[in-house]
Structures are given as structure tokens and as C-alpha cells.
Coordinates of C-alpha atoms in Angstrom, one line a residue:
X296 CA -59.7 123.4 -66.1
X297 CA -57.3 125.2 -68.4
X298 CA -54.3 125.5 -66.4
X299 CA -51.9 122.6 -65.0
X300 CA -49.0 123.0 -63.2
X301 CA -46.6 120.0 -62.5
X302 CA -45.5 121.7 -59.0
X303 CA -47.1 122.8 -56.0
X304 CA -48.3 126.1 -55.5
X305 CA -47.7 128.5 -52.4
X306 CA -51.0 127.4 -50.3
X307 CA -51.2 131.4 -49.4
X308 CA -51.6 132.0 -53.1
X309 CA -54.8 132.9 -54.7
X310 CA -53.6 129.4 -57.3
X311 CA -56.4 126.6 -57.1
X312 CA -53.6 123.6 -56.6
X313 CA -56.0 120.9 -55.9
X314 CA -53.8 117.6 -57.0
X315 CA -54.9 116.1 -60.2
X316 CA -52.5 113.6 -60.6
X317 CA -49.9 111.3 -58.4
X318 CA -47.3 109.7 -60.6
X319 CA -47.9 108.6 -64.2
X320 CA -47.1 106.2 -66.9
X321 CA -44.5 107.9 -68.8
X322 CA -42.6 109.2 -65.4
X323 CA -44.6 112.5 -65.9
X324 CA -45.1 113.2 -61.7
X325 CA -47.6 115.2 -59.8
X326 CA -49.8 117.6 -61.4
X327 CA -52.0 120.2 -60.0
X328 CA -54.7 122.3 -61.3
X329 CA -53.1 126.4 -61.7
X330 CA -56.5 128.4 -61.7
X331 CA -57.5 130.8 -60.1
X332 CA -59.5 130.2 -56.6
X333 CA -63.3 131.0 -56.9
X334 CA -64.2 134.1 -55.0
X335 CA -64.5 132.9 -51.3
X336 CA -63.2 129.6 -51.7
X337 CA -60.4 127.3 -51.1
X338 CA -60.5 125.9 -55.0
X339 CA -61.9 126.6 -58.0
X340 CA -64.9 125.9 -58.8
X341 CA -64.8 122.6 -60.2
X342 CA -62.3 121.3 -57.6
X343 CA -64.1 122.9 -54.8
X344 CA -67.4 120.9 -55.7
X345 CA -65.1 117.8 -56.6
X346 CA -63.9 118.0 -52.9
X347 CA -67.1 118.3 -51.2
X348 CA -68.7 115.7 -53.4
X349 CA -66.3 112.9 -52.0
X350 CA -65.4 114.1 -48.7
X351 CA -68.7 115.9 -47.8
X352 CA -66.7 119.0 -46.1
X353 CA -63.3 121.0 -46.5
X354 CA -61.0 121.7 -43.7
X355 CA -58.2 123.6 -44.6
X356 CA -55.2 123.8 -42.5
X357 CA -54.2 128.3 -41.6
X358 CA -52.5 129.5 -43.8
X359 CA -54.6 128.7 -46.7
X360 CA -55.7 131.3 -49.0
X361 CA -59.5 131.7 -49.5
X362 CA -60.1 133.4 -53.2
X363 CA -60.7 136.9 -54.0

């Protein structure tokens, strides 16, 4: 991951987002992970399998932007 952004992305955008991080110690807020979506999925590659390892499946919500 090379990329973090500490806002959400447009969920139609070809932007991973995945959430990396709720809160922090030093008041830092949410990050979320600002690479690019692997071609035909919802994520990048690392958050893609990150998802399916701990929730088996993913079910996105339309509207979602599956990479290019």
C-alpha cells in the first residue's frame, strides 16, 4: 500500500478506500487506503484478499465501482 488518504473516497471512483484505520492515539482519525482498484475488483489487491480472508465473501452495495 503506498497511498493513504485520511478521507473517504467517492465509492463510484476507481480509489481502493478500504478503511485502514478508526481513530488513533494522537487524534489522527480515519484513514483509508488511496490505490487504485485491481482490474475487476472492488479493492486492491491486498485489501481485496484481506476482505475475503476474514469475511469469506464481498457484497458490495450499487453504486460501487468495480476496477478497470
Amino acid at each position: 500500500m503506498a497511498k493513504i488518504l485520511t478521507h473517504e473516497p467517492d465509492r463510484g471512483s476507481q480509489t481502493c478506500g478500504c478503511q485502514i484505520q478508526v481513530g488513533g492515539w494522537h487524534n489522527d482519525g480515519q484513514k483509508f487506503c488511496g490505490d487504485l482498484k485491481a482490474p475487476g475488483l472492488y479493492f486492491c489487491r491486498e485489501h481485496n484478499q484481506e476482505v475475503l480472508d476474514t469475511y469469506g465473501e464481498i457484497r458490495m452495495a450499487p453504486g460501487n465501482a468495480i476496477g478497470r
